[in-house]
DNA sequence: GTCTATACTGGGATAGAC
DNA sequence: GTCTATCCCAGTATAGAC
């Protein structure tokens, strides 16, 4: 790779990193392209050499994220018993930390879908898509003869909505009101035993 | 009230109603002031005779909503046992239908808070505020010696987040993927018994 | 109070020198 | 590839006639 190309790559990286930082700090919609270039110490015009628009930049970040995620998730078997406290907690823990690490993208997508005009069901579709793995686990449980609280897609969406809203609300402030562990513990207890059985010892 | 004033009130109402409709259909951020006046069959300039800005109009809608809500909630006792299936379901049912009825405002606030620059914790604050009643019930349960899944504020926020995200995602499309009853039933089962105890008969 | 017409502004996007 | 300067538009908000 030549010096010229290296410099270009450097700029692209700088833009991405500036964007990630700003998306968390002030949100996707509030972040203007000029904010990004300024934060990356580049001129406004340079932005368009690398991305066609802010949406396009987000797409790129999303691609980066998927790259990481597909390694981590590699071959995730659906034969997991979410009624088992340990397994449920492990899942929630991974989910929570995945969101935390990818917070810029999560935030941006959240806000971006929201302003997508011609698809008022975009948010629902995204929610269903994001909770696909969860749904598979639930369907597996159902096949095992376990009675679910309801339709797997709906239950998965409900759980996912709880998780993402909480993360969005909690993680964006510099020092969250609750540490990660406590959140994951609480969600585990709530989702496993509900409100009625939370106090009981785990088998 | 004179004819003149009556006509003015009529316009104001028309603007509000147009706004409510559009906020659900295309979202708050996507709805431009000119869209509202057009939908209400009024001239652009007329808008400012009644509201200083779109934000101001939202404030007005919020005030209207609070008026209705305070009647309904009047004196809601905190001595409710949310571990009781019937009581839990009743609460979720009221919450769900309240959101449904006030969907325009719920959607608008959601999007508006999101773009509020200087307060990145706005969403968290709103969530805590909205789930206050729920929190009181949980604190009551705790006082009764019941073991909660976690800190009442956090649990309440988690439940509220689940509810509002689901409502936002589901209710905005013309024909939701699930009927209200099914959603409320599912949430009731999930929140009461969690994933592990859902199949058991209610005591 | 409501209208039409217009001024103003933020910010996305491009042109052209370097 | 990056820069500076500029164009351009959507949307907000105002002016002034009716």
XYZ file of C-alpha atoms (C1' of nucleotides) in Angstrom:
442
model
C 0.000 0.000 0.000
C 1.468 3.367 -1.069
C 1.808 6.447 1.077
C -1.074 8.070 -0.698
C -3.395 5.194 -0.078
C -2.251 4.910 3.498
C -3.128 8.523 4.126
C -6.542 7.931 2.625
C -7.169 4.916 4.785
C -6.096 6.948 7.741
C -8.651 9.606 6.934
C -11.393 7.096 6.478
C -10.589 5.561 9.822
C -10.465 8.949 11.480
C -13.887 9.789 10.092
C -15.346 6.519 11.273
C -13.929 6.863 14.729
C -15.057 10.439 15.071
C -18.512 9.398 13.963
C -18.681 6.551 16.454
C -17.729 8.841 19.260
C -20.185 11.539 18.299
C -23.078 9.160 17.693
C -22.898 8.066 21.295
C -22.325 11.514 22.702
C -24.985 13.459 20.880
C -26.869 10.868 18.904
C -26.969 10.124 15.213
C -29.520 12.686 14.144
C -27.838 15.479 16.032
C -24.480 14.750 14.528
C -23.913 16.756 11.358
C -21.435 15.760 8.706
C -19.476 18.893 9.466
C -19.265 17.818 13.106
C -17.695 14.571 12.022
C -15.130 16.135 9.732
C -14.287 18.745 12.344
C -13.829 16.104 15.037
C -11.639 14.106 12.679
C -9.653 17.192 11.770
C -10.513 17.012 8.131
C -12.175 19.374 5.702
C -15.856 19.056 4.937
C -15.273 18.120 1.338
C -13.063 15.197 2.235
C -15.994 13.374 3.721
C -17.540 12.749 0.329
C -14.395 11.174 -1.007
C -15.076 8.304 1.384
C -18.813 8.222 1.931
C -21.734 9.334 -0.160
C -23.758 10.442 2.843
C -24.161 10.003 6.568
C -26.422 7.058 5.927
C -23.699 5.526 3.809
C -21.169 5.955 6.605
C -23.565 4.210 8.948
C -23.837 1.359 6.474
C -20.066 1.036 6.542
C -20.005 0.934 10.335
C -22.715 -1.677 10.215
C -20.626 -3.809 7.899
C -17.663 -3.555 10.243
C -19.875 -4.624 13.087
C -21.324 -7.586 11.280
C -17.791 -8.723 10.573
C -17.006 -8.889 14.269
C -20.327 -10.366 15.179
C -20.266 -13.219 12.729
C -16.974 -14.415 14.199
C -18.269 -14.295 17.724
C -21.563 -15.941 16.890
C -19.927 -18.303 14.402
C -22.054 -21.388 14.813
C -24.434 -20.743 17.642
C -26.538 -23.837 18.283
C -30.204 -23.331 18.891
C -30.270 -26.096 21.441
C -29.954 -23.833 24.412
C -32.305 -24.017 27.321
C -33.201 -20.467 28.269
C -35.150 -21.686 31.263
C -31.818 -22.632 32.771
C -30.622 -19.738 34.847
C -26.967 -20.043 33.911
C -27.606 -20.306 30.204
C -30.088 -17.461 30.224
C -27.690 -15.232 32.089
C -24.861 -16.074 29.726
C -27.028 -15.093 26.780
C -28.148 -11.840 28.298
C -24.594 -11.071 29.272
C -23.330 -11.533 25.744
C -26.195 -9.514 24.336
C -25.642 -6.679 26.763
C -21.943 -6.478 26.117
C -22.409 -6.716 22.397
C -24.704 -3.743 22.550
C -22.253 -1.898 24.752
C -19.360 -2.435 22.391
C -21.377 -1.509 19.349
C -23.288 1.272 20.977
C -22.555 3.838 18.265
C -24.111 1.656 15.619
C -26.980 0.560 17.801
C -27.832 4.147 18.627
C -27.505 5.275 15.050
C -29.663 2.508 13.634
C -32.262 3.126 16.271
C -32.557 6.775 15.311
C -32.163 6.202 11.633
C -34.941 3.626 11.337
C -37.140 5.939 13.289
C -36.930 8.657 10.678
C -37.297 6.374 7.735
C -40.445 7.855 6.296
C -42.099 5.400 3.978
C -41.794 2.380 6.233
C -43.662 2.867 9.462
C -43.128 -0.802 10.282
C -39.363 -0.500 9.954
C -38.869 -0.513 13.696
C -40.871 -3.692 14.081
C -39.005 -5.407 11.269
C -35.658 -4.462 12.753
C -36.737 -5.707 16.157
C -37.802 -9.055 14.760
C -34.598 -9.335 12.777
C -32.404 -8.514 15.742
C -34.048 -11.096 17.955
C -33.865 -13.914 15.488
C -31.422 -16.025 17.461
C -33.485 -15.594 20.561
C -36.549 -16.695 18.645
C -34.793 -19.851 17.525
C -34.028 -20.757 21.102
C -37.636 -20.222 22.056
C -38.887 -22.328 19.187
C -36.551 -25.050 20.310
C -37.994 -24.847 23.806
C -41.478 -25.117 22.418
C -40.520 -28.200 20.453
C -39.256 -29.695 23.689
C -42.772 -29.413 25.005
C -42.184 -26.354 27.126
C -45.057 -23.891 27.416
C -43.944 -20.425 26.355
C -45.592 -17.205 27.508
C -46.714 -16.682 23.936
C -45.734 -16.700 20.296
C -41.938 -17.025 19.990
C -41.573 -14.038 17.686
C -43.551 -11.864 20.035
C -41.782 -13.056 23.160
C -38.391 -12.599 21.524
C -39.348 -9.107 20.383
C -40.536 -8.217 23.855
C -37.292 -9.381 25.409
C -35.222 -7.654 22.768
C -37.144 -4.443 23.170
C -36.559 -4.494 26.881
C -32.864 -5.021 26.403
C -32.278 -2.455 23.712
C -34.345 0.282 25.268
C -32.615 -0.180 28.566
C -29.232 -0.149 26.916
C -30.057 2.900 24.854
C -31.321 4.767 27.889
C -28.674 3.643 30.314
C -25.418 3.286 28.457
C -25.304 6.649 26.753
C -24.739 8.694 29.856
C -21.098 8.791 30.866
C -21.607 7.018 34.159
C -24.649 4.767 34.031
C -26.921 4.556 37.037
C -26.288 0.816 37.311
C -23.242 -1.363 36.676
C -23.495 -3.940 33.908
C -23.545 -6.905 36.246
C -26.475 -5.617 38.201
C -28.471 -4.988 35.061
C -27.784 -8.432 33.684
C -28.624 -10.043 37.013
C -31.881 -8.183 37.229
C -32.915 -9.020 33.693
C -32.007 -12.627 34.238
C -34.152 -12.872 37.337
C -37.063 -11.049 35.764
C -37.075 -12.998 32.540
C -36.521 -16.356 34.131
C -38.894 -16.282 37.028
C -40.970 -13.238 36.355
C -42.248 -11.164 39.210
C -43.746 -14.019 41.158
C -40.899 -16.430 41.395
C -37.898 -14.183 41.630
C -37.214 -14.846 45.267
C -36.893 -18.570 44.996
C -33.549 -20.271 44.958
C -32.350 -21.506 41.601
C -32.543 -25.243 41.177
C -67.603 32.933 22.576
C -67.875 35.017 19.401
C -67.819 33.728 15.864
C -64.298 34.986 15.416
C -63.011 33.155 18.426
C -64.916 30.044 17.479
C -63.258 29.974 14.097
C -59.875 30.347 15.760
C -60.553 27.506 18.152
C -61.642 25.441 15.202
C -58.353 26.074 13.464
C -56.355 25.216 16.519
C -58.239 21.961 16.885
C -57.789 21.168 13.235
C -54.055 21.700 13.532
C -53.827 19.492 16.589
C -55.807 16.714 15.013
C -53.845 16.834 11.808
C -50.654 16.716 13.820
C -51.801 13.721 15.842
C -52.671 11.837 12.714
C -49.417 12.637 10.970
C -47.242 11.905 13.984
C -48.471 8.327 13.974
C -48.350 7.914 10.232
C -44.928 9.307 9.486
C -43.459 10.100 12.865
C -42.796 13.366 14.599
C -39.464 14.220 13.037
C -40.654 13.501 9.542
C -43.691 15.677 9.910
C -43.007 19.231 8.773
C -45.036 22.203 9.879
C -46.186 22.682 6.328
C -47.459 19.100 6.312
C -49.594 19.848 9.321
C -51.092 23.022 7.930
C -51.732 21.346 4.595
C -53.462 18.403 6.251
C -55.547 20.782 8.313
C -56.392 22.848 5.238
C -54.853 25.975 6.594
C -52.154 28.310 5.377
C -48.619 27.929 6.645
C -48.634 31.285 8.361
C -51.701 30.431 10.425
C -49.758 27.866 12.338
C -47.748 30.484 14.165
C -50.856 32.267 15.322
C -51.499 29.246 17.513
C -48.138 27.686 18.251
C -44.642 29.060 18.408
C -43.071 25.921 16.984
C -43.626 22.228 16.464
C -42.170 21.573 19.886
C -44.696 23.979 21.331
C -47.544 22.155 19.633
C -46.275 18.925 21.125
C -46.283 20.562 24.545
C -49.911 21.455 24.031
C -50.818 17.909 23.060
C -48.978 16.708 26.126
C -51.014 18.994 28.324
C -54.231 17.675 26.804
C -53.065 14.157 27.472
C -52.155 14.799 31.069
C -55.617 16.192 31.598
C -57.199 12.922 30.532
C -54.703 10.801 32.364
C -55.032 12.472 35.735
C -58.750 11.747 35.738
C -58.252 8.111 34.901
C -55.459 7.576 37.366
C -57.084 9.839 39.949
C -56.066 8.138 43.159
C -54.304 4.964 42.227
C -53.363 3.067 45.382
C -49.930 1.557 45.517
C -51.184 -1.458 47.389
C -51.497 -3.637 44.359
C -49.993 -7.074 44.195
C -48.365 -7.414 40.806
C -47.513 -11.037 41.507
C -51.216 -11.713 41.254
C -51.965 -12.657 37.685
C -55.271 -10.823 37.458
C -53.949 -7.617 38.916
C -50.843 -7.695 36.764
C -52.858 -8.255 33.651
C -55.228 -5.443 34.504
C -52.300 -3.081 34.903
C -50.662 -4.093 31.671
C -53.969 -3.825 29.907
C -54.533 -0.281 31.088
C -50.976 0.683 30.235
C -51.221 -0.798 26.758
C -54.472 0.896 25.955
C -53.305 4.187 27.353
C -50.351 4.051 25.021
C -52.598 3.110 22.152
C -54.950 5.999 22.706
C -52.134 8.499 23.154
C -49.927 7.058 20.482
C -49.330 10.360 18.686
C -47.908 11.946 21.800
C -45.993 8.862 22.833
C -44.361 8.632 19.433
C -43.595 12.332 19.298
C -42.051 12.462 22.751
C -40.007 9.407 21.983
C -38.507 10.998 18.896
C -38.248 14.429 20.378
C -36.305 13.344 23.469
C -34.022 11.419 21.209
C -32.899 14.520 19.369
C -32.551 16.630 22.452
C -28.868 17.409 22.168
C -27.535 18.546 25.479
C -29.152 15.840 27.574
C -27.968 12.403 26.609
C -29.684 10.980 29.689
C -33.045 12.427 28.703
C -34.325 9.073 27.541
C -33.427 7.433 30.829
C -35.044 10.204 32.840
C -38.222 9.962 30.823
C -38.300 6.202 31.238
C -37.948 6.461 35.005
C -40.595 9.151 35.153
C -43.060 7.180 33.064
C -42.712 4.069 35.190
C -43.142 5.801 38.498
C -46.444 4.178 39.377
C -45.055 0.794 38.527
C -42.092 1.474 40.763
C -44.381 2.314 43.654
C -46.121 -1.009 43.306
C -42.800 -2.789 43.307
C -41.599 -0.926 46.366
C -44.797 -1.923 48.076
C -44.151 -5.557 47.211
C -40.668 -5.302 48.610
C -42.009 -3.878 51.836
C -44.301 -6.866 52.034
C -41.222 -9.032 52.145
C -41.374 -10.165 48.553
C -38.078 -10.680 46.795
C -37.892 -8.622 43.616
C -35.693 -9.451 40.627
C -33.732 -6.303 41.414
C -33.872 -2.641 42.257
C -37.437 -1.359 41.846
C -36.447 1.555 39.645
C -34.486 -0.716 37.349
C -37.153 -3.390 37.190
C -39.830 -0.808 36.525
C -37.724 0.756 33.790
C -37.097 -2.626 32.213
C -40.796 -3.426 32.166
C -41.667 0.003 30.853
C -39.056 -0.213 28.149
C -40.430 -3.520 27.013
C -43.930 -2.160 26.871
C -43.187 1.084 25.107
C -40.818 -0.341 22.537
C -43.270 -3.024 21.660
C -46.073 -0.511 21.405
C -44.003 1.843 19.300
C -42.952 -0.928 16.967
C -46.263 -2.694 16.742
C -49.012 -0.108 16.921
C -47.791 2.239 14.238
C -48.424 -0.042 11.319
C -52.005 0.048 10.129
C -52.725 -3.564 10.944
C -50.495 -4.792 13.755
C -49.079 -8.280 13.593
C -50.773 -9.170 16.867
C -54.106 -8.203 18.425
C -54.001 -6.264 21.673
C -55.306 -9.120 23.784
C -52.616 -11.479 22.655
C -49.896 -8.969 23.397
C -51.205 -8.252 26.859
C -51.599 -11.956 27.585
C -48.066 -12.670 26.491
C -46.578 -9.845 28.498
C -48.559 -10.900 31.520
C -47.290 -14.449 31.325
C -43.723 -13.389 30.683
C -43.556 -10.828 33.424
C -45.348 -12.898 36.005
C -43.731 -16.249 35.601
C -40.786 -15.542 33.401
C -39.642 -18.106 30.921
C -39.448 -20.982 33.304
C -42.846 -20.970 34.924
C -45.067 -19.841 32.143
C -46.687 -23.170 31.572
C -47.889 -23.669 35.087
C -51.456 -23.047 36.083
C -52.087 -19.884 38.008
C -52.732 -20.434 41.704
C -57.196 35.355 12.142
C -56.041 33.862 7.879
C -53.983 34.332 3.777
C -49.870 34.741 0.071
C -45.418 35.776 -0.674
C -40.925 36.033 0.754
C -36.763 36.349 3.693
C -33.634 33.609 6.317
C -30.862 29.686 7.813
C -28.732 25.219 8.635
C -26.547 21.958 6.613
C -25.891 18.688 2.574
C -23.484 18.505 -1.368
C -20.253 20.026 -5.340
C -16.436 22.696 -8.084
C -12.072 23.497 -8.824
C -7.410 24.847 -7.039
C -3.715 22.608 -4.971
C -6.951 13.071 -1.668
C -7.611 17.124 0.576
C -8.621 21.658 0.815
C -11.590 26.244 0.453
C -15.315 28.377 -1.351
C -19.796 28.164 -2.891
C -24.086 26.530 -4.383
C -28.540 24.942 -3.250
C -32.526 23.304 -1.072
C -35.853 22.117 2.432
C -38.049 24.100 6.142
C -38.818 27.589 9.453
C -40.379 31.803 10.379
C -42.021 36.670 9.264
C -44.303 40.700 6.635
C -48.034 42.727 5.158
C -52.501 42.602 2.478
C -57.081 41.259 3.309
